[in-house]
Amino acid sequence: MSSIKHILVIRLSAMGDVAMTVPVLRAFSLQYPDVKITVVSRPFFKPFFDGISNLAFFPIDVKERHKGFLGLLRLYWDLKKHKIDAVADLHNVLRSKVVRNLFALRGKKVSATDKGRADKKALTRAENKVFAPVKSMFERHCDTFEKLGFPIDLSNPIFPSKSLLSEDILSLAQIKSEKWIGIAPFAQYDSKVYPLDLMQKVIDELAHSGNKIFLFGGGEKEISLLNTLKGSHQNVIVVAGKIKLQQEMDLISNLDIMLSMDSGNAHIAAMLGIKVITLWGATHPYAGFKPFNQSMDFCITADREKYPLIPTSVYGNKKVEGYEDAMRSILPETIINKIKKEL
């Protein structure tokens, strides 16, 4: 019987990456109900982990108390009080390495997620490309727990129930009487964003088909663009900037389907058990970031016959000359037909 009764889990930032840990931790909590988990992450992400029974959340204060190297030492001392037995570092960057190594020096068992950089490099390089799926991040996180003595089975996932919608959300969304489609048309890098003129065609057709559409995003620039996409459609609602993250998640849990780029919103919807259609430009689901429990058939990718170097990078941050319009090889009709079929 394992002597480990309390595992510290480190996953500090990046919304999509944090969301990708949730299905793994939910499965862990169900399969090892006697082991406590404490997740260290930014305060903003706390709602992701609500409802996981034996999980506590520790918010890292990167602006003051836990800032810089001295801040990491303070973080270690703050966490040490929680009687941690082992550390699962799901981030594996310099900051998380410092904290986990401090625990290791005290004789605690530690493990870290192998990000598979060599496999990803082989997939994304221009010459001698190895175009084959690499291990998913979900599998990699499971490997991290297995090293601590806790294999995790993700084959029969259990998702949270649909959230009850608050008055604030209902005043925005109204009572559900039609199919609800979420659309998150933005991503961190332009190479992962479906051209807005084509996205407009998708929204117009889905709106004319009698569905209710919710547009997700953040920041003034995105909100302005979302309002342009909404146009005069009464059944298209811009959610961005109107409700908090927890409320957005409650709304997403009631969607019939989500259309997203390769971005954080795809992973939030997937962790809630919602069908997610994803659009991939310079990136590709083979790199290990396909949303959790979603069919490869739900991943609509740019035309590799026309753009054979895809994926050009793991995160979409590498610009390749001549590939600026790769996403235009995905036809609006392809997206519309896929969504209508799944509805």
mmCIF file of C-alpha atoms in Angstrom:
data_model
loop_
_atom_site.group_PDB
_atom_site.id
_atom_site.type_symbol
_atom_site.label_atom_id
_atom_site.label_comp_id
_atom_site.label_asym_id
_atom_site.label_seq_id
_atom_site.Cartn_x
_atom_site.Cartn_y
_atom_site.Cartn_z
ATOM 1 C CA MET A 1 0.000 0.000 0.000
ATOM 2 C CA SER A 2 1.401 3.418 -0.976
ATOM 3 C CA SER A 3 2.645 5.747 1.731
ATOM 4 C CA ILE A 4 1.699 8.700 -0.473
ATOM 5 C CA LYS A 5 -1.472 10.331 0.833
ATOM 6 C CA HIS A 6 -1.045 13.887 -0.446
ATOM 7 C CA ILE A 7 0.265 14.876 -3.900
ATOM 8 C CA LEU A 8 1.206 18.396 -4.897
ATOM 9 C CA VAL A 9 0.339 19.095 -8.551
ATOM 10 C CA ILE A 10 2.058 22.024 -10.266
ATOM 11 C CA ARG A 11 0.569 23.557 -13.433
ATOM 12 C CA LEU A 12 1.114 27.283 -13.262
ATOM 13 C CA SER A 13 -0.186 28.924 -16.432
ATOM 14 C CA ALA A 14 -1.557 28.858 -20.011
ATOM 15 C CA MET A 15 -5.314 28.371 -20.025
ATOM 16 C CA GLY A 16 -5.482 25.472 -22.471
ATOM 17 C CA ASP A 17 -2.653 23.612 -20.747
ATOM 18 C CA VAL A 18 -4.262 24.031 -17.324
ATOM 19 C CA ALA A 19 -7.621 22.854 -18.701
ATOM 20 C CA MET A 20 -5.905 19.751 -20.130
ATOM 21 C CA THR A 21 -4.910 18.651 -16.626
ATOM 22 C CA VAL A 22 -8.528 18.620 -15.407
ATOM 23 C CA PRO A 23 -9.700 15.307 -16.989
ATOM 24 C CA VAL A 24 -6.574 13.608 -15.629
ATOM 25 C CA LEU A 25 -7.078 14.960 -12.110
ATOM 26 C CA ARG A 26 -10.801 14.172 -12.162
ATOM 27 C CA ALA A 27 -10.012 10.570 -13.120
ATOM 28 C CA PHE A 28 -7.316 10.419 -10.417
ATOM 29 C CA SER A 29 -9.719 11.639 -7.732
ATOM 30 C CA LEU A 30 -12.279 8.963 -8.663
ATOM 31 C CA GLN A 31 -9.726 6.147 -8.867
ATOM 32 C CA TYR A 32 -7.763 7.165 -5.740
ATOM 33 C CA PRO A 33 -10.365 8.738 -3.413
ATOM 34 C CA ASP A 34 -8.097 8.360 -0.362
ATOM 35 C CA VAL A 35 -5.284 10.456 -1.842
ATOM 36 C CA LYS A 36 -5.495 14.228 -1.512
ATOM 37 C CA ILE A 37 -4.393 16.523 -4.356
ATOM 38 C CA THR A 38 -3.323 20.135 -3.948
ATOM 39 C CA VAL A 39 -3.092 22.014 -7.251
ATOM 40 C CA VAL A 40 -0.805 25.047 -7.504
ATOM 41 C CA SER A 41 -1.847 27.432 -10.266
ATOM 42 C CA ARG A 42 -2.881 31.017 -10.922
ATOM 43 C CA PRO A 43 -5.991 32.168 -9.002
ATOM 44 C CA PHE A 44 -7.873 32.745 -12.284
ATOM 45 C CA PHE A 45 -7.957 28.990 -12.959
ATOM 46 C CA LYS A 46 -9.552 27.924 -9.673
ATOM 47 C CA PRO A 47 -13.029 27.359 -11.243
ATOM 48 C CA PHE A 48 -11.538 24.655 -13.489
ATOM 49 C CA PHE A 49 -11.053 22.405 -10.468
ATOM 50 C CA ASP A 50 -14.271 23.049 -8.571
ATOM 51 C CA GLY A 51 -16.251 19.890 -7.900
ATOM 52 C CA ILE A 52 -13.279 17.505 -7.855
ATOM 53 C CA SER A 53 -13.836 15.852 -4.496
ATOM 54 C CA ASN A 54 -10.434 15.328 -2.891
ATOM 55 C CA LEU A 55 -8.739 18.317 -4.509
ATOM 56 C CA ALA A 56 -7.639 21.580 -2.879
ATOM 57 C CA PHE A 57 -6.491 24.626 -4.809
ATOM 58 C CA PHE A 58 -3.483 26.741 -3.853
ATOM 59 C CA PRO A 59 -3.335 30.105 -5.700
ATOM 60 C CA ILE A 60 0.179 31.246 -6.574
ATOM 61 C CA ASP A 61 0.820 34.977 -6.116
ATOM 62 C CA VAL A 62 3.263 35.693 -8.967
ATOM 63 C CA LYS A 63 2.994 39.481 -8.598
ATOM 64 C CA GLU A 64 4.041 39.783 -4.968
ATOM 65 C CA ARG A 65 4.597 36.967 -2.460
ATOM 66 C CA HIS A 66 5.762 34.296 -4.938
ATOM 67 C CA LYS A 67 7.551 36.593 -7.419
ATOM 68 C CA GLY A 68 11.128 35.809 -8.461
ATOM 69 C CA PHE A 69 13.537 33.294 -6.947
ATOM 70 C CA LEU A 70 12.906 34.400 -3.369
ATOM 71 C CA GLY A 71 9.204 34.111 -4.115
ATOM 72 C CA LEU A 72 9.704 30.491 -5.181
ATOM 73 C CA LEU A 73 11.431 29.798 -1.861
ATOM 74 C CA ARG A 74 8.453 31.366 -0.077
ATOM 75 C CA LEU A 75 6.109 29.240 -2.232
ATOM 76 C CA TYR A 76 7.989 26.138 -1.128
ATOM 77 C CA TRP A 77 7.720 27.113 2.536
ATOM 78 C CA ASP A 78 4.009 27.907 2.122
ATOM 79 C CA LEU A 79 3.385 24.513 0.510
ATOM 80 C CA LYS A 80 5.567 22.567 2.950
ATOM 81 C CA LYS A 81 3.049 23.378 5.706
ATOM 82 C CA HIS A 82 0.470 21.252 3.848
ATOM 83 C CA LYS A 83 2.373 18.016 4.588
ATOM 84 C CA ILE A 84 3.021 17.061 0.972
ATOM 85 C CA ASP A 85 4.180 13.470 0.318
ATOM 86 C CA ALA A 86 4.967 13.710 -3.409
ATOM 87 C CA VAL A 87 5.080 16.203 -6.277
ATOM 88 C CA ALA A 88 3.670 15.796 -9.804
ATOM 89 C CA ASP A 89 5.119 18.613 -11.906
ATOM 90 C CA LEU A 90 2.805 18.869 -14.914
ATOM 91 C CA HIS A 91 4.412 22.118 -16.054
ATOM 92 C CA ASN A 92 8.122 21.224 -16.061
ATOM 93 C CA VAL A 93 9.564 24.714 -16.506
ATOM 94 C CA LEU A 94 12.297 26.456 -14.528
ATOM 95 C CA ARG A 95 9.962 27.767 -11.799
ATOM 96 C CA SER A 96 8.239 24.449 -11.209
ATOM 97 C CA LYS A 97 11.581 22.613 -11.291
ATOM 98 C CA VAL A 98 12.881 24.793 -8.436
ATOM 99 C CA VAL A 99 9.879 23.948 -6.256
ATOM 100 C CA ARG A 100 9.872 20.225 -7.021
ATOM 101 C CA ASN A 101 13.637 19.958 -6.448
ATOM 102 C CA LEU A 102 13.279 21.608 -3.048
ATOM 103 C CA PHE A 103 10.783 18.891 -2.144
ATOM 104 C CA ALA A 104 13.115 16.233 -3.586
ATOM 105 C CA LEU A 105 15.931 17.496 -1.347
ATOM 106 C CA ARG A 106 13.669 16.760 1.620
ATOM 107 C CA GLY A 107 13.298 13.177 0.432
ATOM 108 C CA LYS A 108 9.876 13.558 -1.186
ATOM 109 C CA LYS A 109 9.090 11.529 -4.301
ATOM 110 C CA VAL A 110 8.819 13.741 -7.407
ATOM 111 C CA SER A 111 8.023 13.259 -11.084
ATOM 112 C CA ALA A 112 7.591 15.590 -14.033
ATOM 113 C CA THR A 113 5.767 15.480 -17.346
ATOM 114 C CA ASP A 114 7.995 14.679 -20.315
ATOM 115 C CA LYS A 115 6.841 17.108 -23.004
ATOM 116 C CA GLY A 116 8.179 14.891 -25.808
ATOM 117 C CA ARG A 117 10.165 17.668 -27.470
ATOM 118 C CA ALA A 118 12.090 15.308 -29.772
ATOM 119 C CA ASP A 119 8.886 13.716 -31.127
ATOM 120 C CA LYS A 120 7.281 17.122 -31.620
ATOM 121 C CA LYS A 121 10.380 18.440 -33.369
ATOM 122 C CA ALA A 122 10.295 15.489 -35.779
ATOM 123 C CA LEU A 123 6.619 16.211 -36.491
ATOM 124 C CA THR A 124 7.065 19.947 -37.121
ATOM 125 C CA ARG A 125 10.419 20.168 -38.935
ATOM 126 C CA ALA A 126 10.456 21.004 -42.637
ATOM 127 C CA GLU A 127 12.880 18.268 -43.734
ATOM 128 C CA ASN A 128 12.544 14.576 -42.913
ATOM 129 C CA LYS A 129 9.223 15.284 -41.239
ATOM 130 C CA VAL A 130 7.743 12.332 -39.323
ATOM 131 C CA PHE A 131 4.022 12.893 -39.863
ATOM 132 C CA ALA A 132 2.563 10.629 -37.191
ATOM 133 C CA PRO A 133 0.647 11.231 -33.943
ATOM 134 C CA VAL A 134 2.808 11.831 -30.882
ATOM 135 C CA LYS A 135 1.658 10.852 -27.387
ATOM 136 C CA SER A 136 -1.107 13.168 -26.150
ATOM 137 C CA MET A 137 -0.540 15.519 -23.219
ATOM 138 C CA PHE A 138 -3.212 13.575 -21.315
ATOM 139 C CA GLU A 139 -1.186 10.377 -21.683
ATOM 140 C CA ARG A 140 1.988 12.229 -20.711
ATOM 141 C CA HIS A 141 0.369 13.541 -17.516
ATOM 142 C CA CYS A 142 -0.839 10.022 -16.718
ATOM 143 C CA ASP A 143 2.759 8.812 -17.114
ATOM 144 C CA THR A 144 3.796 11.406 -14.525
ATOM 145 C CA PHE A 145 1.374 9.965 -11.961
ATOM 146 C CA GLU A 146 2.303 6.398 -12.843
ATOM 147 C CA LYS A 147 5.923 7.199 -11.931
ATOM 148 C CA LEU A 148 4.604 8.064 -8.453
ATOM 149 C CA GLY A 149 2.797 4.707 -8.276
ATOM 150 C CA PHE A 150 -0.643 5.818 -9.461
ATOM 151 C CA PRO A 151 -1.600 4.559 -12.950
ATOM 152 C CA ILE A 152 -4.703 6.350 -14.266
ATOM 153 C CA ASP A 153 -7.330 4.901 -16.621
ATOM 154 C CA LEU A 154 -8.857 7.559 -18.917
ATOM 155 C CA SER A 155 -10.887 5.121 -21.032
ATOM 156 C CA ASN A 156 -14.268 5.745 -19.354
ATOM 157 C CA PRO A 157 -14.290 9.411 -18.363
ATOM 158 C CA ILE A 158 -16.959 10.871 -16.105
ATOM 159 C CA PHE A 159 -17.910 14.499 -16.707
ATOM 160 C CA PRO A 160 -19.690 16.964 -14.426
ATOM 161 C CA SER A 161 -23.436 17.456 -14.858
ATOM 162 C CA LYS A 162 -24.737 20.425 -16.811
ATOM 163 C CA SER A 163 -24.629 23.500 -14.579
ATOM 164 C CA LEU A 164 -27.758 25.268 -13.453
ATOM 165 C CA LEU A 165 -27.743 28.688 -15.068
ATOM 166 C CA SER A 166 -27.831 31.748 -12.806
ATOM 167 C CA GLU A 167 -30.111 34.721 -13.362
ATOM 168 C CA ASP A 168 -27.138 36.648 -14.799
ATOM 169 C CA ILE A 169 -26.595 34.018 -17.477
ATOM 170 C CA LEU A 170 -30.302 33.545 -18.197
ATOM 171 C CA SER A 171 -30.728 37.296 -18.703
ATOM 172 C CA LEU A 172 -28.090 36.966 -21.425
ATOM 173 C CA ALA A 173 -28.926 33.557 -22.887
ATOM 174 C CA GLN A 174 -32.673 33.199 -22.147
ATOM 175 C CA ILE A 175 -34.366 29.821 -21.568
ATOM 176 C CA LYS A 176 -33.049 27.138 -23.906
ATOM 177 C CA SER A 177 -35.507 26.321 -26.688
ATOM 178 C CA GLU A 178 -33.147 25.648 -29.586
ATOM 179 C CA LYS A 179 -29.718 24.137 -30.203
ATOM 180 C CA TRP A 180 -26.948 26.099 -28.497
ATOM 181 C CA ILE A 181 -23.657 26.496 -30.377
ATOM 182 C CA GLY A 182 -20.576 28.090 -28.874
ATOM 183 C CA ILE A 183 -18.010 29.669 -31.184
ATOM 184 C CA ALA A 184 -14.549 30.768 -30.007
ATOM 185 C CA PRO A 185 -12.984 32.255 -33.145
ATOM 186 C CA PHE A 186 -9.663 33.465 -31.713
ATOM 187 C CA ALA A 187 -6.330 31.956 -30.661
ATOM 188 C CA GLN A 188 -2.997 33.244 -29.397
ATOM 189 C CA TYR A 189 -1.378 33.258 -32.844
ATOM 190 C CA ASP A 190 -2.825 34.410 -36.171
ATOM 191 C CA SER A 191 -1.757 31.160 -37.854
ATOM 192 C CA LYS A 192 -4.397 29.370 -35.750
ATOM 193 C CA VAL A 193 -7.271 31.801 -36.426
ATOM 194 C CA TYR A 194 -9.830 31.013 -39.120
ATOM 195 C CA PRO A 195 -10.182 34.058 -41.433
ATOM 196 C CA LEU A 196 -12.994 36.231 -40.092
ATOM 197 C CA ASP A 197 -14.644 36.719 -43.485
ATOM 198 C CA LEU A 198 -15.049 32.933 -43.728
ATOM 199 C CA MET A 199 -16.105 32.667 -40.074
ATOM 200 C CA GLN A 200 -18.795 35.242 -40.868
ATOM 201 C CA LYS A 201 -20.228 32.854 -43.470
ATOM 202 C CA VAL A 202 -20.266 30.037 -40.914
ATOM 203 C CA ILE A 203 -22.057 32.190 -38.326
ATOM 204 C CA ASP A 204 -24.565 33.560 -40.821
ATOM 205 C CA GLU A 205 -25.559 30.088 -42.040
ATOM 206 C CA LEU A 206 -25.811 28.582 -38.541
ATOM 207 C CA ALA A 207 -27.836 31.585 -37.342
ATOM 208 C CA HIS A 208 -30.211 31.330 -40.306
ATOM 209 C CA SER A 209 -30.738 27.641 -39.452
ATOM 210 C CA GLY A 210 -32.498 28.596 -36.208
ATOM 211 C CA ASN A 211 -29.726 27.869 -33.697
ATOM 212 C CA LYS A 212 -28.637 30.154 -30.874
ATOM 213 C CA ILE A 213 -24.954 31.062 -31.104
ATOM 214 C CA PHE A 214 -22.707 32.299 -28.302
ATOM 215 C CA LEU A 215 -19.461 34.048 -29.219
ATOM 216 C CA PHE A 216 -16.531 33.678 -26.793
ATOM 217 C CA GLY A 217 -13.337 35.697 -26.519
ATOM 218 C CA GLY A 218 -11.681 38.347 -24.385
ATOM 219 C CA GLY A 219 -10.189 41.830 -24.515
ATOM 220 C CA GLU A 220 -11.471 44.989 -26.190
ATOM 221 C CA LYS A 221 -10.161 44.172 -29.670
ATOM 222 C CA GLU A 222 -11.746 40.697 -29.709
ATOM 223 C CA ILE A 223 -15.050 41.998 -28.312
ATOM 224 C CA SER A 224 -15.197 44.583 -31.084
ATOM 225 C CA LEU A 225 -14.571 41.898 -33.722
ATOM 226 C CA LEU A 226 -17.176 39.613 -32.118
ATOM 227 C CA ASN A 227 -19.768 42.392 -32.308
ATOM 228 C CA THR A 228 -18.978 42.721 -36.014
ATOM 229 C CA LEU A 229 -19.471 38.952 -36.465
ATOM 230 C CA LYS A 230 -22.781 39.146 -34.583
ATOM 231 C CA GLY A 231 -24.071 41.804 -36.976
ATOM 232 C CA SER A 232 -27.856 42.094 -36.853
ATOM 233 C CA HIS A 233 -28.519 38.485 -35.797
ATOM 234 C CA GLN A 234 -30.818 38.442 -32.756
ATOM 235 C CA ASN A 235 -29.914 34.805 -32.064
ATOM 236 C CA VAL A 236 -26.161 35.501 -31.922
ATOM 237 C CA ILE A 237 -24.949 36.616 -28.491
ATOM 238 C CA VAL A 238 -21.546 38.044 -27.633
ATOM 239 C CA VAL A 239 -20.604 36.516 -24.280
ATOM 240 C CA ALA A 240 -17.120 38.045 -24.032
ATOM 241 C CA GLY A 241 -16.786 40.722 -21.357
ATOM 242 C CA LYS A 242 -20.278 40.171 -19.941
ATOM 243 C CA ILE A 243 -19.823 37.288 -17.493
ATOM 244 C CA LYS A 244 -16.998 35.838 -15.377
ATOM 245 C CA LEU A 245 -15.050 32.633 -16.114
ATOM 246 C CA GLN A 246 -17.172 30.462 -13.796
ATOM 247 C CA GLN A 247 -20.345 31.666 -15.505
ATOM 248 C CA GLU A 248 -18.816 31.104 -18.941
ATOM 249 C CA MET A 249 -18.064 27.535 -17.900
ATOM 250 C CA ASP A 250 -21.643 27.098 -16.666
ATOM 251 C CA LEU A 251 -22.900 28.301 -20.043
ATOM 252 C CA ILE A 252 -20.446 26.099 -21.980
ATOM 253 C CA SER A 253 -21.626 23.047 -20.000
ATOM 254 C CA ASN A 254 -25.102 23.640 -21.489
ATOM 255 C CA LEU A 255 -23.952 23.925 -25.118
ATOM 256 C CA ASP A 256 -24.821 21.272 -27.673
ATOM 257 C CA ILE A 257 -21.529 21.842 -29.480
ATOM 258 C CA MET A 258 -18.501 24.151 -29.436
ATOM 259 C CA LEU A 259 -16.588 25.370 -32.490
ATOM 260 C CA SER A 260 -13.098 26.489 -31.540
ATOM 261 C CA MET A 261 -9.657 27.082 -32.882
ATOM 262 C CA ASP A 262 -6.710 25.136 -31.431
ATOM 263 C CA SER A 263 -7.086 27.166 -28.222
ATOM 264 C CA GLY A 264 -8.036 27.162 -24.552
ATOM 265 C CA ASN A 265 -11.787 27.285 -25.196
ATOM 266 C CA ALA A 266 -11.607 23.920 -26.960
ATOM 267 C CA HIS A 267 -10.054 22.350 -23.866
ATOM 268 C CA ILE A 268 -12.517 23.995 -21.472
ATOM 269 C CA ALA A 269 -15.476 22.639 -23.451
ATOM 270 C CA ALA A 270 -13.857 19.195 -23.720
ATOM 271 C CA MET A 271 -13.148 18.957 -19.977
ATOM 272 C CA LEU A 272 -16.878 19.603 -19.434
ATOM 273 C CA GLY A 273 -17.835 16.768 -21.788
ATOM 274 C CA ILE A 274 -19.110 18.968 -24.643
ATOM 275 C CA LYS A 275 -18.601 18.014 -28.297
ATOM 276 C CA VAL A 276 -15.861 20.208 -29.769
ATOM 277 C CA ILE A 277 -15.206 20.838 -33.450
ATOM 278 C CA THR A 278 -11.700 22.276 -33.779
ATOM 279 C CA LEU A 279 -10.073 24.105 -36.696
ATOM 280 C CA TRP A 280 -6.337 23.693 -37.259
ATOM 281 C CA GLY A 281 -4.167 25.946 -39.427
ATOM 282 C CA ALA A 282 -0.395 25.881 -38.925
ATOM 283 C CA THR A 283 -0.788 23.418 -36.034
ATOM 284 C CA HIS A 284 -2.172 19.877 -36.089
ATOM 285 C CA PRO A 285 -3.902 17.509 -33.627
ATOM 286 C CA TYR A 286 -1.052 15.009 -34.121
ATOM 287 C CA ALA A 287 1.112 17.224 -31.858
ATOM 288 C CA GLY A 288 -0.743 15.917 -28.809
ATOM 289 C CA PHE A 289 -3.155 18.761 -28.115
ATOM 290 C CA LYS A 290 -6.358 17.292 -29.539
ATOM 291 C CA PRO A 291 -9.114 18.133 -27.005
ATOM 292 C CA PHE A 292 -9.895 15.419 -24.486
ATOM 293 C CA ASN A 293 -12.134 12.506 -25.528
ATOM 294 C CA GLN A 294 -12.895 14.051 -28.947
ATOM 295 C CA SER A 295 -12.884 12.130 -32.211
ATOM 296 C CA MET A 296 -10.156 12.903 -34.737
ATOM 297 C CA ASP A 297 -13.108 13.329 -37.091
ATOM 298 C CA PHE A 298 -13.981 16.492 -35.131
ATOM 299 C CA CYS A 299 -10.598 18.040 -36.019
ATOM 300 C CA ILE A 300 -10.797 19.932 -39.318
ATOM 301 C CA THR A 301 -7.307 20.610 -40.627
ATOM 302 C CA ALA A 302 -5.808 22.720 -43.399
ATOM 303 C CA ASP A 303 -5.060 20.981 -46.692
ATOM 304 C CA ARG A 304 -1.692 19.194 -46.327
ATOM 305 C CA GLU A 305 -1.505 18.398 -50.037
ATOM 306 C CA LYS A 306 -1.368 22.109 -50.696
ATOM 307 C CA TYR A 307 0.580 22.907 -47.510
ATOM 308 C CA PRO A 308 2.779 19.847 -46.870
ATOM 309 C CA LEU A 309 4.905 21.474 -44.136
ATOM 310 C CA ILE A 310 1.906 21.536 -41.750
ATOM 311 C CA PRO A 311 2.280 21.357 -38.821
ATOM 312 C CA THR A 312 4.941 24.051 -39.005
ATOM 313 C CA SER A 313 5.089 24.371 -35.218
ATOM 314 C CA VAL A 314 3.492 22.943 -32.075
ATOM 315 C CA TYR A 315 1.940 26.210 -30.895
ATOM 316 C CA GLY A 316 1.493 28.137 -34.148
ATOM 317 C CA ASN A 317 4.151 30.719 -33.286
ATOM 318 C CA LYS A 318 6.362 30.053 -36.338
ATOM 319 C CA LYS A 319 5.619 31.940 -39.558
ATOM 320 C CA VAL A 320 6.358 30.131 -42.810
ATOM 321 C CA GLU A 321 6.380 32.075 -46.056
ATOM 322 C CA GLY A 322 3.531 31.094 -48.355
ATOM 323 C CA TYR A 323 1.492 29.528 -45.549
ATOM 324 C CA GLU A 324 -0.353 32.687 -44.477
ATOM 325 C CA ASP A 325 -3.578 31.509 -46.137
ATOM 326 C CA ALA A 326 -3.372 27.839 -45.137
ATOM 327 C CA MET A 327 -6.596 28.067 -43.155
ATOM 328 C CA ARG A 328 -8.463 29.286 -46.221
ATOM 329 C CA SER A 329 -8.161 25.723 -47.518
ATOM 330 C CA ILE A 330 -10.860 24.833 -44.945
ATOM 331 C CA LEU A 331 -14.179 25.653 -46.613
ATOM 332 C CA PRO A 332 -17.002 27.221 -44.549
ATOM 333 C CA GLU A 333 -19.326 24.543 -45.959
ATOM 334 C CA THR A 334 -17.128 21.810 -44.470
ATOM 335 C CA ILE A 335 -17.474 23.361 -41.001
ATOM 336 C CA ILE A 336 -21.206 24.038 -41.339
ATOM 337 C CA ASN A 337 -21.958 20.497 -42.562
ATOM 338 C CA LYS A 338 -19.900 18.955 -39.757
ATOM 339 C CA ILE A 339 -21.718 20.974 -37.089
ATOM 340 C CA LYS A 340 -25.160 20.259 -38.557
ATOM 341 C CA LYS A 341 -24.339 16.551 -38.729
ATOM 342 C CA GLU A 342 -23.257 16.438 -35.066
ATOM 343 C CA LEU A 343 -26.271 18.447 -33.893
#
